[in-house]
Coordinates of C-alpha atoms in Angstrom, one line a residue:
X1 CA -177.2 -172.1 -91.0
X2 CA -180.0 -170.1 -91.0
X3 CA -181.5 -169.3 -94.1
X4 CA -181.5 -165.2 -93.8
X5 CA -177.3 -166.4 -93.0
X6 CA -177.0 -167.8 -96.2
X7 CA -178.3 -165.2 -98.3
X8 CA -176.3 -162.9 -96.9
X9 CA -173.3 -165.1 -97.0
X10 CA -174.2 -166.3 -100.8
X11 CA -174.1 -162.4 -101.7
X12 CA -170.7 -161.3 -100.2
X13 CA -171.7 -159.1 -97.8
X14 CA -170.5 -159.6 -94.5
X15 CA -172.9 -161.3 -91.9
X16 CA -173.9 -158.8 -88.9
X17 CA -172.9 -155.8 -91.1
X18 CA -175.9 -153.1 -91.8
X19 CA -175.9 -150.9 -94.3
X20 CA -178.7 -148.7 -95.6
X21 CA -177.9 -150.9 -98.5
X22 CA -178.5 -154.2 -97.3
X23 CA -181.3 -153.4 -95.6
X24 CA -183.2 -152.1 -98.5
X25 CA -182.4 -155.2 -100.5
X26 CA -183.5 -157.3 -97.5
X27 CA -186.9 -155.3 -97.6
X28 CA -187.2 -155.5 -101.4
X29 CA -186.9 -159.3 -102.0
X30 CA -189.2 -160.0 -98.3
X31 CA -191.9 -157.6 -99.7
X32 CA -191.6 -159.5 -103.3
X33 CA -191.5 -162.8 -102.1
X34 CA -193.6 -162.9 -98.8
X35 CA -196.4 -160.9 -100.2
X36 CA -199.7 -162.8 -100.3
X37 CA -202.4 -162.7 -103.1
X38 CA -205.0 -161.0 -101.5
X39 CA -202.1 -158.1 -100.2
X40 CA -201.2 -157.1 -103.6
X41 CA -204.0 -155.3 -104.0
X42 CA -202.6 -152.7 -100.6
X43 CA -200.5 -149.9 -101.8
X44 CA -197.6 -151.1 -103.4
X45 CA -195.9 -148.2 -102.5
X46 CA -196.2 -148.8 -98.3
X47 CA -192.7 -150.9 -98.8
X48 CA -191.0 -148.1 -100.6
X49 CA -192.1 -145.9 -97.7
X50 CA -191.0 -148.3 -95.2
X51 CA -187.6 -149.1 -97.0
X52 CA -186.9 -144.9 -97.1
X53 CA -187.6 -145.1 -93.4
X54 CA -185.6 -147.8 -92.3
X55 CA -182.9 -146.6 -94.4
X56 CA -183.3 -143.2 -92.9
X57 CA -182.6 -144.9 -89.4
X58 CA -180.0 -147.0 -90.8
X59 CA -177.9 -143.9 -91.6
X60 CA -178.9 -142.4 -88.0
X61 CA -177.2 -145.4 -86.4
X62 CA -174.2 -145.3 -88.4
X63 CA -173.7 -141.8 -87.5
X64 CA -174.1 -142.6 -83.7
X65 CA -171.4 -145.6 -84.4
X66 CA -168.9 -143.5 -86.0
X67 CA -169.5 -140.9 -83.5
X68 CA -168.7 -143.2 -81.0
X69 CA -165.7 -144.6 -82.4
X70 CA -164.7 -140.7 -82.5
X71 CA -165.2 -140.7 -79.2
X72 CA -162.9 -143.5 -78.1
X73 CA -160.4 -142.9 -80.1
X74 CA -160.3 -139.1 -79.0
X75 CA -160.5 -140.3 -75.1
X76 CA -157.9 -143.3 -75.5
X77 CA -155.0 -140.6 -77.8
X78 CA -155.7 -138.2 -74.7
X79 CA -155.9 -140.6 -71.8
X80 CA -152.0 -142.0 -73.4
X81 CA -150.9 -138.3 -73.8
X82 CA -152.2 -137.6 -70.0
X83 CA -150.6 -140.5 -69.0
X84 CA -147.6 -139.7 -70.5
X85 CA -146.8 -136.7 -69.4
X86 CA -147.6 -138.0 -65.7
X87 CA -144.0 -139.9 -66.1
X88 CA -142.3 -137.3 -67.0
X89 CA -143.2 -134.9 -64.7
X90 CA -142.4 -137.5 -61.8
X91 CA -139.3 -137.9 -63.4
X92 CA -138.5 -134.3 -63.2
X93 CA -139.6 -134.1 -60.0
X94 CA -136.4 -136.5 -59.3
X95 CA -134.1 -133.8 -60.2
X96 CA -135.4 -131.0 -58.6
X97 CA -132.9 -129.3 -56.6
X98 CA -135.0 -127.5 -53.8
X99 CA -138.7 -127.5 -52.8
X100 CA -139.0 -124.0 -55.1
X101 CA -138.5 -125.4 -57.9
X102 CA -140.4 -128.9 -57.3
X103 CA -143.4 -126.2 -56.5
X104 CA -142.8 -124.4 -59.6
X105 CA -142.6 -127.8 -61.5
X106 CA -146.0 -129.2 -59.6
X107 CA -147.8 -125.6 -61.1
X108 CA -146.6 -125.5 -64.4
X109 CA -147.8 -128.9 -64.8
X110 CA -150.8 -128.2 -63.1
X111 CA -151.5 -125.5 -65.1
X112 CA -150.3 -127.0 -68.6
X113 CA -152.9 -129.8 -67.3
X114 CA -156.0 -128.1 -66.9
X115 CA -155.6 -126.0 -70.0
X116 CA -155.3 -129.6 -71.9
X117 CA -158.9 -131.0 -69.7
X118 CA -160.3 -128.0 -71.1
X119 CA -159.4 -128.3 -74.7
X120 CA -160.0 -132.0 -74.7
X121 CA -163.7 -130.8 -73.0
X122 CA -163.9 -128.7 -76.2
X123 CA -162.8 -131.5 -78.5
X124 CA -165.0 -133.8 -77.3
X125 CA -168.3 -131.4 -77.7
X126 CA -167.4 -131.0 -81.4
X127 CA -167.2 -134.6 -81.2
X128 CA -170.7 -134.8 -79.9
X129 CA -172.0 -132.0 -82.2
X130 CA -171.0 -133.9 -85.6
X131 CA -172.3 -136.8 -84.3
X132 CA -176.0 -135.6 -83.3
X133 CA -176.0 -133.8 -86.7
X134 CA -174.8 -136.5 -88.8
X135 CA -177.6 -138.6 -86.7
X136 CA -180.4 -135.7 -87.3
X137 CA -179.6 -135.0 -91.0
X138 CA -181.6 -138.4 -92.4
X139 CA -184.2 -138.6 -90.0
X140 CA -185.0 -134.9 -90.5
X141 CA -184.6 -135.7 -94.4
X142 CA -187.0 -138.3 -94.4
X143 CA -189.5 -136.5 -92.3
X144 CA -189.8 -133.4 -94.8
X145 CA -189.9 -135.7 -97.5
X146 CA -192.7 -137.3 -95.9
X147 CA -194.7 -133.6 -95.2
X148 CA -194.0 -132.9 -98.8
X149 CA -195.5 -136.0 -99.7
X150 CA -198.4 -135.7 -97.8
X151 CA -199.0 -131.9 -98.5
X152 CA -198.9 -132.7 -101.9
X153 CA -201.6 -135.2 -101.3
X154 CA -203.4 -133.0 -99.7
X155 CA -203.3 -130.6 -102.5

């Protein structure tokens, strides 16, 4: 087992599972143990800054995973419900008395389906929305915190 494996294993956490967590404890005990003599006299705060940043995309991808998930589940619920009602319409279409009213049948449906594509069109935009916001929101976080930072530097 490797030895990054059995840290990981050792601590409870669950092997292939990143967490903004995780990773800034994985970036705190490399920086404090793989850190040679003549480097501790670098900034010691270039890990911090590298841990917020990591962290920062860390959050990003979790957003873009959950988004995703969002995604599937929305497209697998609607693809059932499509589905679905594909039955029963053939099924009514069995007990149609004259071509009128397997016409009228075939519309309706036709009709009733279209108005669903577009909702489910509309659902999955807000969908996509959330998701690029919730991936945006840390990254853009961590880049005014790193203006500030430097403004006040500058200052």
């Amino acid at each position: 087992m490797a030895e990054s494996t059995k840290k990981t294993a050792k601590s409870g956490k669950s092997a292939g599972r990143l967490t903004a967590e995780t990773v800034s404890t994985a970036i705190r005990e490399k920086s404090s143990h793989s850190r040679p003599a003549a480097e501790s006299a670098a900034p010691a705060d270039l890990s911090d800054v590298q841990r917020h940043n990591l962290e920062a995309f860390v959050e990003a991808n979790e957003a873009i995973m959950k988004g995703i998930s969002a995604l599937n589940a929305e497209m697998i619920a609607f693809g059932n419900k499509r589905v679905l009602e594909n039955v029963e319409r053939s099924e009514s279409l069995w007990h149609c008395e004259d071509p009128e009213q397997a016409f009228r049948l075939q519309f309706d449906f036709f009709q009733s389906a279209m108005q669903q594509y577009l909702d489910q069109a509309n659902n999955m935009m807000a969908i996509m929305s959330r998701m690029a916001e919730e991936f945006w929101t840390p990254l853009g976080a961590r880049a005014s915190g790193s203006l500030r930072g430097l403004d006040e530097e500058s200052r």
